[in-house]
Coordinates of C-alpha atoms in Angstrom, one line a residue:
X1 CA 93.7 90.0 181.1
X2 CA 97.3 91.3 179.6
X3 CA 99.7 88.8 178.5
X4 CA 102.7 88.9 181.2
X5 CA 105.0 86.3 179.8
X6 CA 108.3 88.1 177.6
X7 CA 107.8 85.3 175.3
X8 CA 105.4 86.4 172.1
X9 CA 104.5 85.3 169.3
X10 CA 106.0 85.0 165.9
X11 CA 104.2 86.8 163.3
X12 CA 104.9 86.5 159.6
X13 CA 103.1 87.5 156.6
X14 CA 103.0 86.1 153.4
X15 CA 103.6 88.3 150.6
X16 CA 101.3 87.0 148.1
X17 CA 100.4 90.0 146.0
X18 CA 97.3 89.0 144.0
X19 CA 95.5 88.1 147.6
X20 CA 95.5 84.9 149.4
X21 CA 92.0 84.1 148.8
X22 CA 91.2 82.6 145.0
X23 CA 89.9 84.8 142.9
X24 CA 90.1 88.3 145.0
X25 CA 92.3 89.7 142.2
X26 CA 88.7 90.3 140.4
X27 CA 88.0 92.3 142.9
X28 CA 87.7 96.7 142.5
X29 CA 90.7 98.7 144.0
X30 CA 93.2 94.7 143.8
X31 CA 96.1 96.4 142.1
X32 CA 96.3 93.8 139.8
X33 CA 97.8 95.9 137.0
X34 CA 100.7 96.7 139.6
X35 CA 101.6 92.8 139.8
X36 CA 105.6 92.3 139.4
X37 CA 106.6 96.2 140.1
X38 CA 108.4 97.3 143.0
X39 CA 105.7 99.7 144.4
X40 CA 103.3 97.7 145.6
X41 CA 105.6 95.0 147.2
X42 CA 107.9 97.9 149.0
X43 CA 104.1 99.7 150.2
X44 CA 103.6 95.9 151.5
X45 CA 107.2 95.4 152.9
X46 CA 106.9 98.8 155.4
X47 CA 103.4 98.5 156.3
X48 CA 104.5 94.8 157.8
X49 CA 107.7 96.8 159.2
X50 CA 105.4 99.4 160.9
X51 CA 103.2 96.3 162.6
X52 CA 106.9 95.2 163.7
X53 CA 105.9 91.8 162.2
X54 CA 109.0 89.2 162.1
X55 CA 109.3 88.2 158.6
X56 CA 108.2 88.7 155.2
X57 CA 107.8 85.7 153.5
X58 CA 107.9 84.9 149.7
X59 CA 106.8 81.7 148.2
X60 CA 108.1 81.1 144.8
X61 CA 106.9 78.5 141.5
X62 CA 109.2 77.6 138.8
X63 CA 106.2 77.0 136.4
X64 CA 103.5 79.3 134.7
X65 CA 100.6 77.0 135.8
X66 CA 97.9 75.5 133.2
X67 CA 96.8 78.3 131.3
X68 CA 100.0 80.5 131.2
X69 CA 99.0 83.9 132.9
X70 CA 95.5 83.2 133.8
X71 CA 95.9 82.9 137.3
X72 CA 97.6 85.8 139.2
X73 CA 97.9 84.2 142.4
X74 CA 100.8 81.6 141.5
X75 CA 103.3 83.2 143.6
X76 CA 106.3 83.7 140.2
X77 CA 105.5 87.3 139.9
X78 CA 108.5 88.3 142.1
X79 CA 111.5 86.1 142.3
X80 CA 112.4 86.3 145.7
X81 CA 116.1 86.7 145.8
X82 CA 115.9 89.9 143.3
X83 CA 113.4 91.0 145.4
X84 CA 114.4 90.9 148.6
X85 CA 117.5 92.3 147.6
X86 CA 115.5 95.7 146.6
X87 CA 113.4 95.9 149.9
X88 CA 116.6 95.4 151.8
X89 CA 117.2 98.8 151.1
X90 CA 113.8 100.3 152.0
X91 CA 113.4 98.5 155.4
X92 CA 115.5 98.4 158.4
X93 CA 114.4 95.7 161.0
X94 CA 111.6 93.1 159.6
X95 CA 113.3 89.4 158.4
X96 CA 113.1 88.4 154.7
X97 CA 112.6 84.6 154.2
X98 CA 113.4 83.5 150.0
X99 CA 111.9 80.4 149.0
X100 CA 114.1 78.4 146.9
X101 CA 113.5 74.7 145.7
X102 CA 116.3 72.0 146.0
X103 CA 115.1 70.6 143.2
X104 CA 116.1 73.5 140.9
X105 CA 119.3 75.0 142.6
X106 CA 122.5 73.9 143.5
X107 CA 124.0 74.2 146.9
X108 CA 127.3 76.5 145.8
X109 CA 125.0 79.2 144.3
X110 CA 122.2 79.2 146.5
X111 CA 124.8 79.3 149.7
X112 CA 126.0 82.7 147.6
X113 CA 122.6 84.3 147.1
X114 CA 121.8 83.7 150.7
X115 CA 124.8 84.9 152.1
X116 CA 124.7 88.2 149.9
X117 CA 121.1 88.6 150.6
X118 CA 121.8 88.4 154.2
X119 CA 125.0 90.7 154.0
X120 CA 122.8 93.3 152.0
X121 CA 120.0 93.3 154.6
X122 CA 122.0 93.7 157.9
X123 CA 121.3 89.7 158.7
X124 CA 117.7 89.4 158.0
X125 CA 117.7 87.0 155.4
X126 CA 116.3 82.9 155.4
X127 CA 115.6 80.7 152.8
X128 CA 112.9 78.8 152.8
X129 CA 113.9 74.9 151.9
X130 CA 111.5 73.1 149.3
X131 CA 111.6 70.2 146.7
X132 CA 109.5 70.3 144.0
X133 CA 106.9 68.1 142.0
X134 CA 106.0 70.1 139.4
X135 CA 108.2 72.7 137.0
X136 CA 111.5 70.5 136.0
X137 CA 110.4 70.7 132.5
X138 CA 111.8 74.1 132.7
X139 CA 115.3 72.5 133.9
X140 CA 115.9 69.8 131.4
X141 CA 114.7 67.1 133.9
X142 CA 112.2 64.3 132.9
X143 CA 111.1 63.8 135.9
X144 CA 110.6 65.6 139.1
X145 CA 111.5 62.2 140.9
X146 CA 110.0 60.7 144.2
X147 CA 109.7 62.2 147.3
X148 CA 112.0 59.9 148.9
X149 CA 114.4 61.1 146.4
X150 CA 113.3 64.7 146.3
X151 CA 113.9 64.9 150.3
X152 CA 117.8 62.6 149.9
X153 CA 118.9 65.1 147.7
X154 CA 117.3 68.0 150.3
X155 CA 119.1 66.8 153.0
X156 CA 122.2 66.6 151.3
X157 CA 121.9 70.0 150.1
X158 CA 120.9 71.8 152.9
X159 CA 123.7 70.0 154.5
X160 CA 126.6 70.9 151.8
X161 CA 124.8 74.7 152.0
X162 CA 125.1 75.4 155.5
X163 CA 129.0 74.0 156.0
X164 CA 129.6 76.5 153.0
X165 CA 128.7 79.4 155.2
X166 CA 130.6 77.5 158.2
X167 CA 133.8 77.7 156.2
X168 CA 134.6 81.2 157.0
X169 CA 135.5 81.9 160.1
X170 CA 134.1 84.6 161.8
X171 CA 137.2 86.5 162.2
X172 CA 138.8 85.2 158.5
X173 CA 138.7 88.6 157.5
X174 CA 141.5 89.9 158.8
X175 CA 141.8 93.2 156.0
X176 CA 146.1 93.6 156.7
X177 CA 146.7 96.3 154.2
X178 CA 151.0 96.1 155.3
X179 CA 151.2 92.0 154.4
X180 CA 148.4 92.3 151.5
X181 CA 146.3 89.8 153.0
X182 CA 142.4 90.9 152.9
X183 CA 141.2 87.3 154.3
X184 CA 143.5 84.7 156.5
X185 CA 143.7 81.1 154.5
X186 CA 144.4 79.3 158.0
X187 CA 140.8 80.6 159.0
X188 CA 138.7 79.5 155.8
X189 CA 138.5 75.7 155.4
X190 CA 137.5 73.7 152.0
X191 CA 134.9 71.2 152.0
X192 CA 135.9 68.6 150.2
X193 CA 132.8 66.7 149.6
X194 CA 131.5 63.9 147.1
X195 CA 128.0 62.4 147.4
X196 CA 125.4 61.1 145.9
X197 CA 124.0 64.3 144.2
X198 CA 126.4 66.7 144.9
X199 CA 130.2 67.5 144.6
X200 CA 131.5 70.4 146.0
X201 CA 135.0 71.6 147.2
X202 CA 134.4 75.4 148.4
X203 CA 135.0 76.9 150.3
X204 CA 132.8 79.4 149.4
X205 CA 134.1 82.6 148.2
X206 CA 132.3 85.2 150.4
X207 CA 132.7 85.8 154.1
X208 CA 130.2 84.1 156.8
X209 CA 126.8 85.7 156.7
X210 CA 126.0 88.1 159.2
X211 CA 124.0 86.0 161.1
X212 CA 126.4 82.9 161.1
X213 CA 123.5 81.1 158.8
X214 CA 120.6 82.6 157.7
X215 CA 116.8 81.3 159.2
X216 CA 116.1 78.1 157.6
X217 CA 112.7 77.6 157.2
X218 CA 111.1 74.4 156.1
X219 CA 107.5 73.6 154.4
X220 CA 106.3 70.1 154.5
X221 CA 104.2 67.3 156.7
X222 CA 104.7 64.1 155.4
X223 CA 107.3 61.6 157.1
X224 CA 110.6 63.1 154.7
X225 CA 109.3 66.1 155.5
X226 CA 109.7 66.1 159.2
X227 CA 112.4 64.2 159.3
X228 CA 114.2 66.7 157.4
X229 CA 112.9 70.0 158.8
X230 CA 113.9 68.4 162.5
X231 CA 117.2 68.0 161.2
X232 CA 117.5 71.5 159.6
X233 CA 114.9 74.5 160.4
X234 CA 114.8 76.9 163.0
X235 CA 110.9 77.3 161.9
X236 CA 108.3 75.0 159.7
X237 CA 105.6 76.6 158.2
X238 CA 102.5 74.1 158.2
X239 CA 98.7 73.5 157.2
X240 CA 97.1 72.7 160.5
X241 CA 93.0 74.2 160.4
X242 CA 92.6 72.2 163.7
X243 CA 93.5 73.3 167.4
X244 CA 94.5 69.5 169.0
X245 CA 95.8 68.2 165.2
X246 CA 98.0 70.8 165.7
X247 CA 99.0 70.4 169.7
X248 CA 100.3 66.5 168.5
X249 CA 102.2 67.9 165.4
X250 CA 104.1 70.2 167.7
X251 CA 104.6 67.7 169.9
X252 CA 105.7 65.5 167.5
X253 CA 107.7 67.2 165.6
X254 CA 109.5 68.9 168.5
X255 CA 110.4 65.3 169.8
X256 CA 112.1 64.8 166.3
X257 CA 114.0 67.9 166.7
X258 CA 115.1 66.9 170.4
X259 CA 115.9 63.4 168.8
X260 CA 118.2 65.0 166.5
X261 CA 120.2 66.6 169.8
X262 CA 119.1 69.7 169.0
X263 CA 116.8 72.1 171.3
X264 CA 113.0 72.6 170.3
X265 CA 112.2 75.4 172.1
X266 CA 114.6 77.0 169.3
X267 CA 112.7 75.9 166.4
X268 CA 109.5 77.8 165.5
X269 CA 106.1 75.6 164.3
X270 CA 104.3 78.4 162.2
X271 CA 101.0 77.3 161.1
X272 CA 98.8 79.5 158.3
X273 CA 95.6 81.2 159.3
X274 CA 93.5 83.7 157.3
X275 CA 92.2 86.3 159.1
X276 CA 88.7 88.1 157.1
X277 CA 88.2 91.2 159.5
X278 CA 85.8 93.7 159.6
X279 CA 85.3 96.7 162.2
X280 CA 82.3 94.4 163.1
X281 CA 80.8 91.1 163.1
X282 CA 78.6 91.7 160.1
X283 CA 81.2 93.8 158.3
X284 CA 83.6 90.6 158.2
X285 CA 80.8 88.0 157.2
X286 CA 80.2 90.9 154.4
X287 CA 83.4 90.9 153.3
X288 CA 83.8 87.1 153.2
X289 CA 80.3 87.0 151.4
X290 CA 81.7 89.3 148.8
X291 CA 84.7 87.4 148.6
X292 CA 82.7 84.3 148.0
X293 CA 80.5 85.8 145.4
X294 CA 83.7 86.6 143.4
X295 CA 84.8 82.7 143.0
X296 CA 85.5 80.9 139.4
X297 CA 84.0 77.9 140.0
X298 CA 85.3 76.4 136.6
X299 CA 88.4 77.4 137.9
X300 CA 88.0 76.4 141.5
X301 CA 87.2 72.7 140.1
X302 CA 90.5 72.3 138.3
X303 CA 92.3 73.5 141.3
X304 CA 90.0 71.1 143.7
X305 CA 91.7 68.5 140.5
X306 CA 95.0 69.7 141.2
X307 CA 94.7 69.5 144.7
X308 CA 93.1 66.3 145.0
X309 CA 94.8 64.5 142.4
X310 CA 91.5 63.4 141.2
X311 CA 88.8 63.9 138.1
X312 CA 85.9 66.0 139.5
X313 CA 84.3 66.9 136.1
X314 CA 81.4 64.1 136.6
X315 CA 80.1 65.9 139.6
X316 CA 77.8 68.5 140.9
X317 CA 78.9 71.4 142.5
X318 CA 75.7 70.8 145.0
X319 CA 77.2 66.9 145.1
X320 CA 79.6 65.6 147.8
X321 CA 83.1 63.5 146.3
X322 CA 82.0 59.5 146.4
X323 CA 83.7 57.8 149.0
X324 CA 85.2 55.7 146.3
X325 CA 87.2 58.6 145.3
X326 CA 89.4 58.9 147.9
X327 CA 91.0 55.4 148.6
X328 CA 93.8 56.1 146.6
X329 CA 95.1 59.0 148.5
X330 CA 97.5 61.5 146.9
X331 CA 100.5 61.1 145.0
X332 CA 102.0 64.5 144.5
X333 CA 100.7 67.0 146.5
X334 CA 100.5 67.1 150.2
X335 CA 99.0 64.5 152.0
X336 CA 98.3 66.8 155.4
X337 CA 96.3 69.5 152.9
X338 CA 94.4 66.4 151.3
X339 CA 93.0 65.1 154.6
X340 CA 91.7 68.2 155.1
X341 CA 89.7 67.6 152.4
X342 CA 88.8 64.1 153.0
X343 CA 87.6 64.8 156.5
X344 CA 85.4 67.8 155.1
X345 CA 84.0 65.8 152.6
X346 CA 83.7 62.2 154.6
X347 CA 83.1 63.7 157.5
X348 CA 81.2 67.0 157.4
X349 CA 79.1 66.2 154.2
X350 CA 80.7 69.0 152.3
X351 CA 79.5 69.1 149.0
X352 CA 81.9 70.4 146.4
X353 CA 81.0 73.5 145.8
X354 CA 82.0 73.8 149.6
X355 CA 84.7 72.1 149.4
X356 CA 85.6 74.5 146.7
X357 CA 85.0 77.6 148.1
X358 CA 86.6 76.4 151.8
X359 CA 89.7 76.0 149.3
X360 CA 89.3 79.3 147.8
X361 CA 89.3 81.0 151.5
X362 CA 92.2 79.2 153.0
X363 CA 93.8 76.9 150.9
X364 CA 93.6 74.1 153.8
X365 CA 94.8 76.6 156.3
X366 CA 92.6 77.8 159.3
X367 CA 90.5 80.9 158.5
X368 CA 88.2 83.1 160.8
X369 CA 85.8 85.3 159.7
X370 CA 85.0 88.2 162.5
X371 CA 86.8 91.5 164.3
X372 CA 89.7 91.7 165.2
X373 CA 89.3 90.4 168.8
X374 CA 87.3 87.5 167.8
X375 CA 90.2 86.5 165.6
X376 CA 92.9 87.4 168.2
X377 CA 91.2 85.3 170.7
X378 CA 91.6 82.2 168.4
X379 CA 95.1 83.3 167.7
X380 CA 96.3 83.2 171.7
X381 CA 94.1 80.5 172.6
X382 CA 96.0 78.5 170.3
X383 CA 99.3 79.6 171.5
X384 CA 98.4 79.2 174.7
X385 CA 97.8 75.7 174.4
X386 CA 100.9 74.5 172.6
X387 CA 99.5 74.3 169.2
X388 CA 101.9 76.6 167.9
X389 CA 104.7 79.4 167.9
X390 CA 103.1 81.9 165.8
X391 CA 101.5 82.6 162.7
X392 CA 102.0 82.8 159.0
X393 CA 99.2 85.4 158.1
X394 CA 97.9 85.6 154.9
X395 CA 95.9 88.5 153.6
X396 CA 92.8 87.5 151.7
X397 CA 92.9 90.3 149.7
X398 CA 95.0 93.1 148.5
X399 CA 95.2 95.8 149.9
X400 CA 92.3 95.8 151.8
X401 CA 92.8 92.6 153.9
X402 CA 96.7 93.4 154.2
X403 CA 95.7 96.7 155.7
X404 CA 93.7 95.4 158.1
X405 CA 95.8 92.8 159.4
X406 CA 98.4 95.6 160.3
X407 CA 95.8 98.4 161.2
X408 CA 93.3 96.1 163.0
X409 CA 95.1 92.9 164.3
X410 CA 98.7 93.1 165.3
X411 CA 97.6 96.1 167.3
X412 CA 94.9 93.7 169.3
X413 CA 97.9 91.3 170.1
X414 CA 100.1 93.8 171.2
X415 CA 97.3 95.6 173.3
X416 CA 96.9 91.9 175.0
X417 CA 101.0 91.6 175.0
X418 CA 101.3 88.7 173.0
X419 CA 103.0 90.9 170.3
X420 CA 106.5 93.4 170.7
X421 CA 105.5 97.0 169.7
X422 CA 109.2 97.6 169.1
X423 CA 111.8 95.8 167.7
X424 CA 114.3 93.9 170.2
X425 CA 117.5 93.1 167.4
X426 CA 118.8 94.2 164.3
X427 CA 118.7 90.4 163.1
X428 CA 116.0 87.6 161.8
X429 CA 117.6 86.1 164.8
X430 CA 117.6 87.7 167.2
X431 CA 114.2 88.8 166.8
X432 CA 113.2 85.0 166.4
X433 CA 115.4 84.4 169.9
X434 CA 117.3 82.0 167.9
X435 CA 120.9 81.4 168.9
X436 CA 123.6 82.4 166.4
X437 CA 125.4 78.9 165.6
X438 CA 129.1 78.7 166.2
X439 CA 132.0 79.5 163.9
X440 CA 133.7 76.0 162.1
X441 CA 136.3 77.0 165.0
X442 CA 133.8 76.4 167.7
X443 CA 132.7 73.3 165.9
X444 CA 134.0 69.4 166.2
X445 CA 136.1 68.6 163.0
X446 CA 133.5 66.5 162.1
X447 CA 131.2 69.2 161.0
X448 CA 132.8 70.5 157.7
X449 CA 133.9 66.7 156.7
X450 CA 131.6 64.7 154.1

């Protein structure tokens, strides 16, 4: 039976050009050699704009992992801002969301970047809010600090950020060629603030973006996390590989959105899912066999290492992780990914060698393995119960698996009507059905004060 609600799904795709899956790079026909060009990402950018997908989505690293160049998938081929900038100007409609790290930036010149990226695209842009644990050896910092700290100096930034595209008015720009003014200085307001990471007086030196603020997007589960993705995003990507896990995260963390006066049916919970289709049933399980069969497991250790935040080199692949192993929990990487892990391995009996290749396939996410029906029936179940807005869909290998998403997929959800065939808006926004927020005018004073 056809959908028959208005209301669809989000759908975004992340551009991660090697292939989602570990090791598919290895793969005949992966385009490998094409990695960092403006071919293949701009073949990738209109194929997603033909599916009438929402948003493109970069990720982005500030470090060149353990063996410099070895592994293709860390996502640093592309910055994101230069890129975007370029397939601003071979797409029309689909959203572009920059990941950009707290850690690394400051809030004056990532409010400019956004705001130019978002003027250049017709307001399609977001960014993408992260802190970062690893890569501030490249930015003369010792350490990358605690979380606690990480996520202080988030919330201050994302807060000095978006009052720097609030202090334009929307009508500042008043272009009065007779009195020489090109912008009124009664309708742009400084900031004026001091804190504990940041001093900025702005105002910023560009008009408001098109879209009033770009999309914020936030990645992260733990307790800072949520707390300040509630306060800040209109979406939050997260790892959720189980249906009810991920019914009581939207709950929850809609309940910390409402709690922070804001409205949750205007903020988008996007969890990851890997779809590994075939025409058919066996032609899927084929292709995830072949994926399999492609693997590093030398490789696939360290990252299970990295990941885990343990020493694995003691134990056989066909050996599950000792109990022991896992009291100490994680220190750096995400907790909600590592109990994946701990509940495949204490719970399943999955030895390492599955534990490895389950990481290889989805990287904690949900993946499913079949046609594209079987995959879009776990897609609208799954909406259909709460457990989520939308998707962030992530190709397990490139091309092949990026074609079929857009070929074979999106064009099962729309045939049900969970998915637009055409584009409603010009805007990230409006596509999202997100509300444009007010001018500084339309705000209390108390907005643009520190």
């Amino acid at each position: 039976m056809a959908h028959t609600s208005n209301k669809h799904m989000v759908l975004s795709i992340f551009m991660i050009t090697a292939g989602y899956h570990y090791d598919s790079w290895t793969m005949p026909g992966s385009r490998v050699e094409e990695l960092g060009r403006l071919d293949l990402v701009k073949e990738m950018a209109q194929k997603a704009e033909a599916a009438k997908l929402d948003i493109m989505f970069f990720g982005d690293v500030s470090s060149a992992g353990r063996i410099p160049g070895a592994d293709p998938t860390v996502s640093g081929h592309y910055e994101p801002f230069t890129t975007l900038a370029a397939l601003s100007q071979h797409t029309s409609n689909i959203g572009m969301i920059a990941t950009a790290s707290t850690s690394f930036y400051e809030p004056y010149n990532l409010a400019r970047l956004m705001a130019g990226l978002d003027e250049m695209s017709g307001g399609r842009a977001g960014w993408n809010m992260v802190t970062s644990s690893v890569g501030h050896e490249n930015f003369g910092i010792t350490e990358a600090g605690s979380s606690e700290e990480r996520y202080r100096r988030a919330t201050e930034f994302a807060d000095v950020v978006t009052r720097l595209w609030d202090s334009w008015a929307d009508d500042a720009m008043v272009c009065d060629r007779q009195a020489g003014i090109w912008a009124d200085p009664e309708r742009i307001r400084p900031l004026r603030h001091t804190g504990e990471f940041f001093d900025v007086q702005g105002p910023l030196n560009m008009r408001r973006p098109v879209q009033g603020r770009p999309v914020l997007v936030q990645a992260g589960s733990s307790a800072a996390g949520l707390e300040f993705g509630s306060r800040f995003a209109d979406a939050i990507y997260t790892t959720q590989p189980v249906k009810e896990d991920s019914m009581a995260f939207c709950r929850q963390f809609k309940g910390l959105v409402a709690g922070h006066g804001r409205n949750p049916d205007h903020v988008k919970v996007i969890p990851g899912i890997v779809p590994i289709l075939g025409a058919t049933e066996k032609e899927a399980q084929d292709v995830m066999r072949n994926l399999g069969d492609h693997v590093n497991m030398a490789s696939g250790r360290y990252l299970m290492e990295n990941r885990l935040e343990m020493k694995l080199d003691e134990i056989d692949l066909d050996e599950r992780i000792p109990a022991s192993y896992w009291r100490r929990g994680p220190v750096k990487q995400s907790r909600s990914r590592w109990e994946v892990f701990r509940h495949l391995s204490e719970d399943k009996g999955y030895t390492l060698r599955e534990l490895i290749l389950e990481h290889s396939r989805g990287h904690g996410h949900q993946w499913v393995a079949g046609t594209a029906s079987k995959v879009a029936d776990v897609m609208v179940d799954w909406f259909e119960s709460g457990a989520c807005d939308g998707f962030n869909l992530n190709a397990p290998y490139i091309m092949g698996g990026f074609d079929a998403i857009c070929d074979l997929l999106v064009p099962e959800l729309q045939n049900r009507g969970y998915f637009r065939e055409e584009y409603e808006h010009s805007t990230l926004r409006g596509n999202l059905g997100l509300e444009r927020p007010a001018a500084w005018d339309k705000q209390p004073e108390s907005a643009l004060q520190a």
